[in-house]
Coordinates of C-alpha atoms in Angstrom, one line a residue:
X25 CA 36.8 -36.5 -58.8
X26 CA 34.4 -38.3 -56.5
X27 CA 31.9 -36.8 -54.4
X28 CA 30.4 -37.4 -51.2
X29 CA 28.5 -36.4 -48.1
X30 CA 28.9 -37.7 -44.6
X31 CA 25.3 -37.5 -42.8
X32 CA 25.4 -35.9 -39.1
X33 CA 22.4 -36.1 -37.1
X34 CA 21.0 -33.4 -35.1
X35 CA 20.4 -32.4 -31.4
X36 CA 16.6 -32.6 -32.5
X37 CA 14.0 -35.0 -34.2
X38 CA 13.8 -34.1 -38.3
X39 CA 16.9 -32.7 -37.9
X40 CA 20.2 -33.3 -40.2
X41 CA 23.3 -31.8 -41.4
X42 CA 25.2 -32.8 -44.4
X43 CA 28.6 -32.1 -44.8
X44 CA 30.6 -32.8 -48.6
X45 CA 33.7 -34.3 -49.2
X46 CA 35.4 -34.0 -52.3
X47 CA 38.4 -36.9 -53.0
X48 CA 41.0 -37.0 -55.6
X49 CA 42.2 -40.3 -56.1
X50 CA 46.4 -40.2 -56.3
X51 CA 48.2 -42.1 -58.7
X52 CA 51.2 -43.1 -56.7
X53 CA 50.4 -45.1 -53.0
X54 CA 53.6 -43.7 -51.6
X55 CA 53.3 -40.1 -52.5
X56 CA 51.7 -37.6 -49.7
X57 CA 48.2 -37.9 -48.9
X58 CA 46.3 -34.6 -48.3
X59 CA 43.4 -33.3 -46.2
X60 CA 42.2 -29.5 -47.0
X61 CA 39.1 -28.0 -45.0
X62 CA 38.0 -24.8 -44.7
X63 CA 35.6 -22.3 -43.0
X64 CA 35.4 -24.7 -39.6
X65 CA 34.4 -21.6 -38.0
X66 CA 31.4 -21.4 -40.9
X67 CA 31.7 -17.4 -41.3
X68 CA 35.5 -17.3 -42.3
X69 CA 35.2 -17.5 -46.1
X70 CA 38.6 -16.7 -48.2
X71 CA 39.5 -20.3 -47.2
X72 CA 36.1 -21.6 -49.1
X73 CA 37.0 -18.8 -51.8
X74 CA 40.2 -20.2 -52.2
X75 CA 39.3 -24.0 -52.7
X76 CA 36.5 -23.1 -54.9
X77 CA 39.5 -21.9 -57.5
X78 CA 41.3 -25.0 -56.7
X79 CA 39.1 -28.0 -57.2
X80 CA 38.3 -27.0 -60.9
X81 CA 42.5 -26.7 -61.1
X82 CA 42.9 -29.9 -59.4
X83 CA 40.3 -31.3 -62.0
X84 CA 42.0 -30.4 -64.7
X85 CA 45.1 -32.1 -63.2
X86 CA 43.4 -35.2 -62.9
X87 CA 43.0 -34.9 -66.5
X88 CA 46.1 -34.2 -67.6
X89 CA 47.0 -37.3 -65.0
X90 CA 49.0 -34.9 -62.9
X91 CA 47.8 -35.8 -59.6
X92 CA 50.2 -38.4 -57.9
X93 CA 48.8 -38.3 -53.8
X94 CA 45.4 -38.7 -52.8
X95 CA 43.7 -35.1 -51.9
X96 CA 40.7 -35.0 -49.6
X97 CA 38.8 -31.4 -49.3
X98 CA 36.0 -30.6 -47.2
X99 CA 35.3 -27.3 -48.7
X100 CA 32.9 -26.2 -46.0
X101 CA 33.6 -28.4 -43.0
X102 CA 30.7 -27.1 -40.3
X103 CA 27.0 -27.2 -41.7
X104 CA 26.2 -27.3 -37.8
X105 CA 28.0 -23.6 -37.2
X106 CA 26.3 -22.3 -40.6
X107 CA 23.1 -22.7 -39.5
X108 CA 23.7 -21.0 -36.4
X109 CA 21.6 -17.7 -36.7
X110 CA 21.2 -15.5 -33.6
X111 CA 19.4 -12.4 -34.2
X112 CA 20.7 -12.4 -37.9
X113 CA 23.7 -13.1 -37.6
X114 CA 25.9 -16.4 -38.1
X115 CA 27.6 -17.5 -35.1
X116 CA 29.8 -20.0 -36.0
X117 CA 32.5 -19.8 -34.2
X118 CA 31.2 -21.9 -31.1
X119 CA 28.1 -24.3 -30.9
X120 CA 25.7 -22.7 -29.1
X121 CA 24.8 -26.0 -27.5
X122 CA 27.6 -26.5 -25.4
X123 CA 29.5 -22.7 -26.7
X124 CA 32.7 -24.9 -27.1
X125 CA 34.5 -23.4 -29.8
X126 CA 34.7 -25.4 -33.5
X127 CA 37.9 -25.3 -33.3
X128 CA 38.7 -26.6 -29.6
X129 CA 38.2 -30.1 -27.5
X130 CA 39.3 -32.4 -30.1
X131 CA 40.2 -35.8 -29.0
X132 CA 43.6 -36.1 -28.3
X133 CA 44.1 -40.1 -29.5
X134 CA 46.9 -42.1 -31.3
X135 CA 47.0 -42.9 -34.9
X136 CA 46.5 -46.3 -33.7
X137 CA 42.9 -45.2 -32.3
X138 CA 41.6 -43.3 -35.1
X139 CA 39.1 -45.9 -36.7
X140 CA 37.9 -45.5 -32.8
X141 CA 36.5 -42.1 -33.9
X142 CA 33.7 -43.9 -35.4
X143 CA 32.9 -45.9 -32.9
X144 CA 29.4 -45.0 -31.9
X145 CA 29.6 -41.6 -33.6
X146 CA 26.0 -41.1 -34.2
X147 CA 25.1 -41.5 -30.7
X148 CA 27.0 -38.2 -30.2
X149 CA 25.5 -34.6 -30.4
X150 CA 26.1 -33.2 -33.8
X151 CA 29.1 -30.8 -32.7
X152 CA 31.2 -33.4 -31.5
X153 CA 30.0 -36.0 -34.5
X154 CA 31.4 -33.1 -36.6
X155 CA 35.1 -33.1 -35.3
X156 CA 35.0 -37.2 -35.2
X157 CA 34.2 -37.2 -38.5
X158 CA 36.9 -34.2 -39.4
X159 CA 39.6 -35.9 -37.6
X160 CA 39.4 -39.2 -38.4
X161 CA 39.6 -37.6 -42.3
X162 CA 42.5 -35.7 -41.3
X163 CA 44.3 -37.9 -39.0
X164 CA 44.6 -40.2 -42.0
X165 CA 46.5 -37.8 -44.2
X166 CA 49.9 -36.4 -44.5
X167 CA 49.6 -33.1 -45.1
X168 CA 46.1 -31.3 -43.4
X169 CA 45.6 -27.8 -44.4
X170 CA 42.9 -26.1 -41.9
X171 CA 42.0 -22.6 -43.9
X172 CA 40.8 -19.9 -41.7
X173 CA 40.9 -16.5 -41.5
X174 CA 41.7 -13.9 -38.7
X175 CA 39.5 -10.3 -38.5
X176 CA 41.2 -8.1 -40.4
X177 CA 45.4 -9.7 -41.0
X178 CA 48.7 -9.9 -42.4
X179 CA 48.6 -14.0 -44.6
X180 CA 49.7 -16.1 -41.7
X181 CA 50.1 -19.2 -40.2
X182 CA 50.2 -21.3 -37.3
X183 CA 52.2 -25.0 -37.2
X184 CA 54.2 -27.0 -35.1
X185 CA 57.7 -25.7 -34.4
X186 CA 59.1 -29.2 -35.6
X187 CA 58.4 -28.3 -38.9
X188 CA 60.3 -24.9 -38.9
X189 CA 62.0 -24.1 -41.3
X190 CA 61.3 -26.9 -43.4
X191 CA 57.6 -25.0 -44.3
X192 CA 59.6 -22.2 -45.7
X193 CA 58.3 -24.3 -49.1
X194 CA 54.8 -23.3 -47.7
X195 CA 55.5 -19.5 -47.1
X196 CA 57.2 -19.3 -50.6
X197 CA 54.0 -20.9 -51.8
X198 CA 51.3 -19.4 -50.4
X199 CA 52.9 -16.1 -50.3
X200 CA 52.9 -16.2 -46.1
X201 CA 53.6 -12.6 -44.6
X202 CA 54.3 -14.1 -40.8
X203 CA 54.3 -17.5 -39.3
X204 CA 53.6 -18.1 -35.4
X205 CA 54.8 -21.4 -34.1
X206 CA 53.1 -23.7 -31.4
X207 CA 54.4 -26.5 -29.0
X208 CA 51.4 -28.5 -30.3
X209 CA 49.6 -28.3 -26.7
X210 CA 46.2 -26.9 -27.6
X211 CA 43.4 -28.9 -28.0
X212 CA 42.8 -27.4 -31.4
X213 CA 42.2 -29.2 -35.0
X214 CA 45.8 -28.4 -35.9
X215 CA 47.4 -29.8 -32.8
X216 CA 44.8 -33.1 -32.3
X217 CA 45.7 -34.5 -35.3
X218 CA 49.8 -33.6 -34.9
X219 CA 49.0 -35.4 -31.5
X220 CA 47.6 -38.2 -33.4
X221 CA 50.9 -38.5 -35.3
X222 CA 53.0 -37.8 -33.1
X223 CA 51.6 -41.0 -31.0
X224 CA 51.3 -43.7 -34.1
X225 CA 52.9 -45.7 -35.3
X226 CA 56.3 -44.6 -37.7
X227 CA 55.8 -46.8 -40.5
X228 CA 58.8 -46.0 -43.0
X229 CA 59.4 -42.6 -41.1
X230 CA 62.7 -42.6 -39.0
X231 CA 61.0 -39.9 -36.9
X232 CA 57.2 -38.9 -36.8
X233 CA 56.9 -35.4 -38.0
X234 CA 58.8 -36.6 -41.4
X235 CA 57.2 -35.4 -44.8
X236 CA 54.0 -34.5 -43.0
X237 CA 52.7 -31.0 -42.2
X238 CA 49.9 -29.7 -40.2
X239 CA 48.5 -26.4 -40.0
X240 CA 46.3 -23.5 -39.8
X241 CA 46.1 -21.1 -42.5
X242 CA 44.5 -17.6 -41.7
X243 CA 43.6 -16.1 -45.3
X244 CA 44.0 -12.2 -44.1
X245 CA 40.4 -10.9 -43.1
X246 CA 36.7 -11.6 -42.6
X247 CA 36.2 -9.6 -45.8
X248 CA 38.9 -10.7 -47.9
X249 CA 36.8 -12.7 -50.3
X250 CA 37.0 -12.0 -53.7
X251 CA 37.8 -13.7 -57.1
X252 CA 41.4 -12.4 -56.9
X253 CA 42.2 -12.8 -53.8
X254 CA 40.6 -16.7 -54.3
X255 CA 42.5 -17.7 -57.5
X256 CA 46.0 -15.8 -55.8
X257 CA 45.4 -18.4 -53.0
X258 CA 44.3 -21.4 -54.9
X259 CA 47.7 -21.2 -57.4
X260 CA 49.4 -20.7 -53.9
X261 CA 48.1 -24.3 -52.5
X262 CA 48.4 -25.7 -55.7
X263 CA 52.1 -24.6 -55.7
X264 CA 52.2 -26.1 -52.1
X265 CA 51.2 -29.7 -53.3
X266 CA 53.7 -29.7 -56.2
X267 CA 56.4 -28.6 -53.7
X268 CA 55.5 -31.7 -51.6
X269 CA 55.0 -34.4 -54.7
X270 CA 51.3 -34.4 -54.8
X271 CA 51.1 -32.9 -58.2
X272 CA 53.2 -32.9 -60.9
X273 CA 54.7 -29.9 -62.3
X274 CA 57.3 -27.4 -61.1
X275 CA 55.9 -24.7 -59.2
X276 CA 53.4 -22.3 -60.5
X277 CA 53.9 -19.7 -57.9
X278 CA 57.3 -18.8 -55.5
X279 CA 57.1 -15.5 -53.3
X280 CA 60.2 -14.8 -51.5
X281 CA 59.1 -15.3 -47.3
X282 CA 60.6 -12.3 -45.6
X283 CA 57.8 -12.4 -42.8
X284 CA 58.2 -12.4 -39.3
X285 CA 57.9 -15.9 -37.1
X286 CA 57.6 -16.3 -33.8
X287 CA 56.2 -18.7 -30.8
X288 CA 53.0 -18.3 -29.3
X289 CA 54.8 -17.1 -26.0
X290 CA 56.1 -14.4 -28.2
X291 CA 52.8 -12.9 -29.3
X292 CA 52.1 -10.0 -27.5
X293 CA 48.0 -10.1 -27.3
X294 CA 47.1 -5.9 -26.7
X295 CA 43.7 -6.1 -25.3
X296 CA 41.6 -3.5 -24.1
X297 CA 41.8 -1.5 -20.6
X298 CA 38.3 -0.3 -21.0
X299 CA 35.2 -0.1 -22.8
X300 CA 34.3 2.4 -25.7
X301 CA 35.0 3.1 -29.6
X302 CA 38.3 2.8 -30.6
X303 CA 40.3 4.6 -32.8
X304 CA 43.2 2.7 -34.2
X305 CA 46.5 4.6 -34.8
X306 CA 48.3 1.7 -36.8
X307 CA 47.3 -0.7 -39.4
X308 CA 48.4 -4.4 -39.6
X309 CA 51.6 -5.2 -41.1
X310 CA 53.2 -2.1 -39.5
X311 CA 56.6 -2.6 -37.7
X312 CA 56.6 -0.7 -34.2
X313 CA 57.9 -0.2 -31.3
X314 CA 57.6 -0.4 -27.7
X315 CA 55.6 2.7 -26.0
X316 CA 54.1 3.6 -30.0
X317 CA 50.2 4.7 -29.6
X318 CA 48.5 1.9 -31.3
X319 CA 44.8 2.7 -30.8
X320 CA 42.9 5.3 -28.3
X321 CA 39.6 3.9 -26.9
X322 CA 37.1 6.5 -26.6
X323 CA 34.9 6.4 -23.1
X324 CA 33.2 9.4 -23.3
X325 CA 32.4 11.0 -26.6
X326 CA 33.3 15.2 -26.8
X327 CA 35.4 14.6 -23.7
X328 CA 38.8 13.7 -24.4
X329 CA 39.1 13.4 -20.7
X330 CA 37.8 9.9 -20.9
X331 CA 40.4 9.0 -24.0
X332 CA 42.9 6.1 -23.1
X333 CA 45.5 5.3 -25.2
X334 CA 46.3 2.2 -26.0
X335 CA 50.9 1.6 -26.7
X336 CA 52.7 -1.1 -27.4
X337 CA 53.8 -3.5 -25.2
X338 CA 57.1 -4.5 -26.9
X339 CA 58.6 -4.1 -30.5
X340 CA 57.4 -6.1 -33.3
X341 CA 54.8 -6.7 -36.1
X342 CA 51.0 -6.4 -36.2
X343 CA 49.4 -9.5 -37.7
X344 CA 46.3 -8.9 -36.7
X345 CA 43.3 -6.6 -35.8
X346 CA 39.7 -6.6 -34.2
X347 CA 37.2 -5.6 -36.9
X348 CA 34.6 -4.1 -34.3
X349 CA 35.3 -0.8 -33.4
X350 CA 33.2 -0.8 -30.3
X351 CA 35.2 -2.6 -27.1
X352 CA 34.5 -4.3 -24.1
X353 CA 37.1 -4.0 -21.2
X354 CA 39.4 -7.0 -21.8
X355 CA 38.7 -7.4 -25.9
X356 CA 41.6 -8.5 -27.8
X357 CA 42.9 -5.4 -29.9
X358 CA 45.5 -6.4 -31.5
X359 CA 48.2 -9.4 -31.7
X360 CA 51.8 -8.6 -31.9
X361 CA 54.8 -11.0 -32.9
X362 CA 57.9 -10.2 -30.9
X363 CA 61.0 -11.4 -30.0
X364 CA 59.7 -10.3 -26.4
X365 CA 58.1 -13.2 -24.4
X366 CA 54.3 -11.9 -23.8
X367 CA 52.7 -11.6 -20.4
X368 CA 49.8 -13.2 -22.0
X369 CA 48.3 -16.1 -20.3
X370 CA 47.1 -18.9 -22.7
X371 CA 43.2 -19.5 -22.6
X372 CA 41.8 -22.9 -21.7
X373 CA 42.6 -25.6 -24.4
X374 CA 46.4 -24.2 -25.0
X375 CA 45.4 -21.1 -27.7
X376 CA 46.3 -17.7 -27.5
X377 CA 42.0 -16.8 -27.8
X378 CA 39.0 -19.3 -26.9

């Protein structure tokens, strides 16, 4: 195991971030080569959790001489968002420099371009030397793992519709309750570097998305971090890489996938018609139906007057909910994967939330 840490300057004089990268040398130059970061946006955790449980496994592979493609983690991959504070609490989910979110504005570049990422990087403010740095990591690999989590969630992913179903070896992995899949045309982590592949050069591939993967895990919930939960998902990534020919082995873990998947346009995004407490009728996970009372947002408090209640917009699954319980007019309740198209208009940058 080798470790590192890539300096980033900040904004201000005295002022540096370091971020560490943890490599695993592979045995075998033609086996898979793969990137794994976590908690881009710094407060989502169970993705840290779950590489903390891996990297003493993956140590004890290179040990037993078990590891055959190079693996690169970043097991914390935005010391600039960390050290966000804003009244006590973290905010880092967007710099509060420019308030572009961690996880959008990547450049969109070729493979061939990706040593460009460097060029003059320190001359850059320290959000943006952050993703140059993370994608020309990734952009190298060929298989990137980006481990977030959602509020409170079903295990889900989002990835590239090319590589549906052939990630069904991911969902039996991992253990994966839904999948949503994109058309790769967000400017997100997950999309910039299956842009950068998509434009580069084949090599031995007859077409570009061939033995590669990339994608964005969301490990449930904001408070699903626990040793359990972290070793569960460590075997399940471990599992992943033998799957794929990283690792040697047959498989420690197979769950049988019986989730739902869906595109983007078929994810129903229930937001809020006003503001006030709500009161949610139905967890995530639950199967419902079109017209079913999902939440009731509470205006006035002792006048049920001033309830509205909040239904379902189409049929389908709940993958995710908002943890706050108090609402502003517009606030994403809810998302719902369908086989409905959604009314939902993407945000800037391609995503189904900025």
């Amino acid at each position: 195991m080798q470790k590192s840490e890539i300096a980033i300057a900040g904004d201000t004089s005295g002022v540096e971030f370091r971020l560490p990268v943890v490599k695993f040398p592979g045995a075998d130059a033609s086996a898979p080569k793969t990137y794994m970061q976590a908690a881009l946006h710094a407060e989502e955790l169970p993705g840290v959790a779950a590489l903390h449980f891996l990297i003493p496994m993956l140590e004890a592979a290179e040990k037993r001489g078990d590891i055959l493609g190079s693996i690169t983690i970043v097991p914390k991959a935005n010391p600039v968002g960390a050290s966000q504070y804003v009244n006590g609490a973290n905010e880092g989910r967007f710099d509060l420099g420019s308030r572009t979110n961690f996880n959008r504005d990547y450049p969109l570049l070729s493979g061939d371009e990706r040593d460009s990422l460097l060029d003059g990087v320190e001359e850059l403010l320290a959000a943006e030397q952050l993703k140059h740095h993370l994608l020309h990591m990734a952009s190298g690999a060929d298989l990137m793992l980006d481990l977030h989590c959602d509020d409170e969630s079903q295990l889900y992913a989002y990835l590239h519709e090319v590589w549906w179903p052939e990630a069904t070896d991911l969902a039996e992995s991992i253990g994966l309750e839904a999948v949503l899949l994109s058309d790769g045309k967000s400017s997100a982590f997950e999309d910039a570097v299956t842009h950068a592949w998509q434009h580069g050069p084949l090599g031995n591939r007859k077409a570009w998305h061939e033995g590669r993967i990339s994608l964005t895990m969301e490990f449930r919930g904001l408070a699903d971090v626990d040793p359990v939960l972290g070793r569960m998902d460590a075997e399940g990534l471990y599992a992943f890489l033998q799957r794929r020919g990283v690792l040697k082995g047959e498989p420690i873990r197979k769950e049988s996938f019986e989730g739902v998947v869906a595109g983007l346009d078929y994810v129903q995004m229930v937001d809020a018609p006003v503001t006030g407490m709500v009161l949610f009728e139905r967890e995530y996970g639950e199967v419902v139906e079109k017209g079913d009372h999902l939440a009731t947002i509470v205006t006035t408090p002792g006048d049920a007057a001033g309830d509205v209640k909040v239904t379902a917009p189409a049929e389908g699954t709940i993958v995710t909910r908002i943890t706050r319980r108090f609402v502003r007019r517009t606030d994403n309740l809810m998302k719902i994967a369908s086989r409905e198209l959604s009314q939902a208009k993407r945000k800037k940058g391609g995503g189904l939330e900025d």
